[in-house]
PDB file of C-alpha atoms in Angstrom:
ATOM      1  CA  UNK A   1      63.540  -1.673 -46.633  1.00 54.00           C
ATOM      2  CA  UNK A   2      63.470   1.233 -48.878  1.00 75.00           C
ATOM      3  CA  UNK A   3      64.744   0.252 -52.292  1.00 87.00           C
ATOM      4  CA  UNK A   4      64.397   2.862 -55.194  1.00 94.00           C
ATOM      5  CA  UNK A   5      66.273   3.856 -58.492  1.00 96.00           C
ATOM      6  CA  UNK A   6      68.228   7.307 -58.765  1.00 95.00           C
ATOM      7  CA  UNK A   7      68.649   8.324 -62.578  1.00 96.00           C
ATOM      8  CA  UNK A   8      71.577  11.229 -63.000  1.00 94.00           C
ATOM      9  CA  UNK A   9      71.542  12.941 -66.220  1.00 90.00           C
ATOM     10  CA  UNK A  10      74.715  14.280 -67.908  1.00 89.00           C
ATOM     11  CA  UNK A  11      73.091  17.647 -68.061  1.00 84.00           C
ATOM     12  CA  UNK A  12      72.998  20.340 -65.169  1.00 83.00           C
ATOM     13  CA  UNK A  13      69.281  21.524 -64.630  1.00 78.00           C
ATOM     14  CA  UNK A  14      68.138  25.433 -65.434  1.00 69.00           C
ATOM     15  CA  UNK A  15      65.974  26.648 -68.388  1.00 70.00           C
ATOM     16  CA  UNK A  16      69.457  27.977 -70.084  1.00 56.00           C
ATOM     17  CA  UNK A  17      70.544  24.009 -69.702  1.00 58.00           C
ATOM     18  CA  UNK A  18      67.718  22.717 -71.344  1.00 59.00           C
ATOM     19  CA  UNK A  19      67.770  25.484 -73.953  1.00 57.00           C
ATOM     20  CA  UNK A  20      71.428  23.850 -75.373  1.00 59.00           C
ATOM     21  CA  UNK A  21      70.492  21.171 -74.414  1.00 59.00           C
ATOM     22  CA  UNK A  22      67.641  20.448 -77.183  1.00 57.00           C
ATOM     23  CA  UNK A  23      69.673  22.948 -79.198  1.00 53.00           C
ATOM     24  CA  UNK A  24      72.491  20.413 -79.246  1.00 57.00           C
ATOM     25  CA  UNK A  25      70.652  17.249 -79.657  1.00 58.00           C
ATOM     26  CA  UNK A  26      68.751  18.610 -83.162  1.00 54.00           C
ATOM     27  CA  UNK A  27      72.114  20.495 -84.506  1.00 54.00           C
ATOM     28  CA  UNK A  28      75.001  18.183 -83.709  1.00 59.00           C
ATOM     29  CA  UNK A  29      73.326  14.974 -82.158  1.00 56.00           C
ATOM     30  CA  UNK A  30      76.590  12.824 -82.192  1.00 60.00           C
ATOM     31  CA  UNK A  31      77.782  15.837 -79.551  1.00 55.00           C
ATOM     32  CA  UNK A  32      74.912  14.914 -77.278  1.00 56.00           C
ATOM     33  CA  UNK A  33      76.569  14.281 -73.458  1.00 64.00           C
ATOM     34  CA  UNK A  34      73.231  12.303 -72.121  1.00 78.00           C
ATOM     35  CA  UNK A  35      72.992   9.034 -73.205  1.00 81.00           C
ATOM     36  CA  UNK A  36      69.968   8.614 -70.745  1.00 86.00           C
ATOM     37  CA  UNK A  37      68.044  11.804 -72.102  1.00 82.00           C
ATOM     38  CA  UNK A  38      68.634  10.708 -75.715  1.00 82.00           C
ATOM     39  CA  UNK A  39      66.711   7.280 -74.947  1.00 86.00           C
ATOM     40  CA  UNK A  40      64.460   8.471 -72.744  1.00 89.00           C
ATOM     41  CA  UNK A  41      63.313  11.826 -74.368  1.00 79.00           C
ATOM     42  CA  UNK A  42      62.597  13.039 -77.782  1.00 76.00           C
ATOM     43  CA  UNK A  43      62.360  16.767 -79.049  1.00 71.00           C
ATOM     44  CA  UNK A  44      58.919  16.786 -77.922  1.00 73.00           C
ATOM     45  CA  UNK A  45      59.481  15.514 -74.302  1.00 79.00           C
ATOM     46  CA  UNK A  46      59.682  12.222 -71.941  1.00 86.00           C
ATOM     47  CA  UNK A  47      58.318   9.468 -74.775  1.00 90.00           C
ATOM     48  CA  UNK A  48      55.433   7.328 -74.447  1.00 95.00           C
ATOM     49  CA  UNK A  49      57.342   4.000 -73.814  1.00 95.00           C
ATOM     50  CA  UNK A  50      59.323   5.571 -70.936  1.00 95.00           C
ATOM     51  CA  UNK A  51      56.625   7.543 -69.158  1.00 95.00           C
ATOM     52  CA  UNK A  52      54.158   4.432 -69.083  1.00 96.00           C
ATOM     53  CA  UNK A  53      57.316   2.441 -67.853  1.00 96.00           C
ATOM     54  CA  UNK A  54      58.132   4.311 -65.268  1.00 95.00           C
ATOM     55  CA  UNK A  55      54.626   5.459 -64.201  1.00 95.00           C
ATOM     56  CA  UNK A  56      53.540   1.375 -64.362  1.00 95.00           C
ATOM     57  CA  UNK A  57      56.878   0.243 -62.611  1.00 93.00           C
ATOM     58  CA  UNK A  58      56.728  -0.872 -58.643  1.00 91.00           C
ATOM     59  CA  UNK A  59      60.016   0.790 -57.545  1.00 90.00           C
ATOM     60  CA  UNK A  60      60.254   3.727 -56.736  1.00 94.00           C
ATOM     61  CA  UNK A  61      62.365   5.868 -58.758  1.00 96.00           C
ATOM     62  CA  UNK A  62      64.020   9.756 -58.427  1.00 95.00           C
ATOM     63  CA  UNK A  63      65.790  12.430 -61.115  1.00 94.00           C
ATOM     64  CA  UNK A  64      68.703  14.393 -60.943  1.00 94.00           C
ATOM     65  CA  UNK A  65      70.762  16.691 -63.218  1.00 90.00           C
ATOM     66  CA  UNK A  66      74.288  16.096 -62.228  1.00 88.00           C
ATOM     67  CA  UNK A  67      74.006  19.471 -60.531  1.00 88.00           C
ATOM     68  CA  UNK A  68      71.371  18.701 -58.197  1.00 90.00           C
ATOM     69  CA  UNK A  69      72.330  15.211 -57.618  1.00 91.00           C
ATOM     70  CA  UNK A  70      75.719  16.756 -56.433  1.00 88.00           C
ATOM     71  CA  UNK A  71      74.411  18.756 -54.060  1.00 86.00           C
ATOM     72  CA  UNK A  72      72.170  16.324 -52.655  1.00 86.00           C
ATOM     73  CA  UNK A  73      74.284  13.451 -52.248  1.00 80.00           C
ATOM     74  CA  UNK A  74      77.879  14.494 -52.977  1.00 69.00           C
ATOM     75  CA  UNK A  75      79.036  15.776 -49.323  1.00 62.00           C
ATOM     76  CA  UNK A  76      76.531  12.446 -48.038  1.00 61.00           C
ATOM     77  CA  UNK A  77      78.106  10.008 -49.818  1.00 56.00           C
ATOM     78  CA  UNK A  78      81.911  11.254 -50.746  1.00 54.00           C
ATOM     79  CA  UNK A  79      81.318   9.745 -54.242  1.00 65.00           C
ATOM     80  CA  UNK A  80      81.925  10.495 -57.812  1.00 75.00           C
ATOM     81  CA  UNK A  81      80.068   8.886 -60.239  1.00 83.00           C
ATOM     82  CA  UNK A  82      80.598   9.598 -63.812  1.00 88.00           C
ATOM     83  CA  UNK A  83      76.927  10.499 -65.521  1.00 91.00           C
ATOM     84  CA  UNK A  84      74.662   9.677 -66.706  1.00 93.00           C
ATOM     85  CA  UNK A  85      74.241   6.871 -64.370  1.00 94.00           C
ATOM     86  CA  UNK A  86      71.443   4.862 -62.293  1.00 96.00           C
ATOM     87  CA  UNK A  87      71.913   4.086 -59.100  1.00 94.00           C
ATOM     88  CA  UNK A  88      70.049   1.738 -57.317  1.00 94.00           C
ATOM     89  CA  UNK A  89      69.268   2.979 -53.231  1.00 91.00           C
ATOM     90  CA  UNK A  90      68.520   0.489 -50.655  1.00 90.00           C
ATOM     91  CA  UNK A  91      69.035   1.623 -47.247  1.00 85.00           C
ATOM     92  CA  UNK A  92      70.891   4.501 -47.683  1.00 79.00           C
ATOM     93  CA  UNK A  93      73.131   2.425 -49.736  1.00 84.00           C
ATOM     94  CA  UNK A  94      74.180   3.681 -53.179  1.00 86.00           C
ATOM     95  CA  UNK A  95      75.121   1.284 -55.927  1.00 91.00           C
ATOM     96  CA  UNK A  96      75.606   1.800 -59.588  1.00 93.00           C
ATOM     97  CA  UNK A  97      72.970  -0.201 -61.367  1.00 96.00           C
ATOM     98  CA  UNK A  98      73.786   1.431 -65.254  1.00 96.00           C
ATOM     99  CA  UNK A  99      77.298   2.710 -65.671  1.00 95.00           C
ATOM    100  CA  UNK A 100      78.096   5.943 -68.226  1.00 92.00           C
ATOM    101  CA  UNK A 101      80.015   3.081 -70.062  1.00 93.00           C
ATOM    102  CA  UNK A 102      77.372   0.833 -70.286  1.00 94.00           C
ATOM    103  CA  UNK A 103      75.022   3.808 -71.507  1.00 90.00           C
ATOM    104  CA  UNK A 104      77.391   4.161 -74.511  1.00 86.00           C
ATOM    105  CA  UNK A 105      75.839   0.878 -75.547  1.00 91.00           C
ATOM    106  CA  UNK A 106      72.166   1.346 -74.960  1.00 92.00           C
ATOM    107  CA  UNK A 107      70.339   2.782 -77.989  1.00 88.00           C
ATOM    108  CA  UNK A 108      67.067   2.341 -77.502  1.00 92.00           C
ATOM    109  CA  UNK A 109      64.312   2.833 -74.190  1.00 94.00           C
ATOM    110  CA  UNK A 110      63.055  -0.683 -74.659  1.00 96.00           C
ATOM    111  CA  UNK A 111      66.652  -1.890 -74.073  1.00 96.00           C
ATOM    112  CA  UNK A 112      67.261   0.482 -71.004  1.00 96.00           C
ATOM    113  CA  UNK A 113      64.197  -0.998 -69.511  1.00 96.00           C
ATOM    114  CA  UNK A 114      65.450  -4.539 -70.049  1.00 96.00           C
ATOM    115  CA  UNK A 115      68.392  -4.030 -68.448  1.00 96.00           C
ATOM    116  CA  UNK A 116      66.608  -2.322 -65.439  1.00 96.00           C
ATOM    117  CA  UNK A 117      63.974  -5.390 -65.298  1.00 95.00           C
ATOM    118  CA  UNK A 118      67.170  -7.571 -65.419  1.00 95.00           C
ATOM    119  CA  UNK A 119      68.874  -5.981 -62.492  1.00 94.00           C
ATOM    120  CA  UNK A 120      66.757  -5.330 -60.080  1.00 89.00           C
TER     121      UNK A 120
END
């Protein structure tokens, strides 16, 4: 069985991208389209609490900007997701583990990884 987490950010990938990106998060925060970003990164990069998560964790997990993830899966699967969103893959079987609605409601890392320990 392979089982593994796909994380989609609300952000399409590119130097440019990640230029706004930050750009947006320190000017206007509350304009901010990635809820999974803003919990799992600072200004300064990937934080501590998520990295050692993630690094320490036993399933496997992948990132995507929307962008990529599109091209990757969209013409596989014939699905639209709204982002950000994890998915959790188990043979070749997408299912949404975190909804973009639910990630309206997480504010902090320690509570995404709670509901990822819950879930899977």
């Amino acid at each position: 069985m392979n089982k593994k987490l796909i994380f989609v950010y609300n952000e399409n990938s590119g130097i440019w991208n990640s230029v706004l990106d930050t750009a947006r998060k320190v000017l206007n925060p509350d304009t901010y389209s990635c809820k999974l970003c803003a919990v799992t990164h600072g200004l300064a990069g990937e934080s501590k609490v998520w990295k050692n998560y993630r690094i320490s964790s036993n399933i496997d997990m992948e990132f995507y900007h929307k962008d990529e993830f599109l091209k990757t899966f969209a013409s596989k699967y014939l699905l639209r997701f709204e982002f950000p969103v994890v998915l959790f893959a188990e043979n070749e079987e997408l299912e949404v583990l975190i909804s973009a609605k639910e990630f309206a409601k997480i504010s902090s890392v320690e509570k995404l990884i709670e509901i990822i320990e819950n879930r899977v």
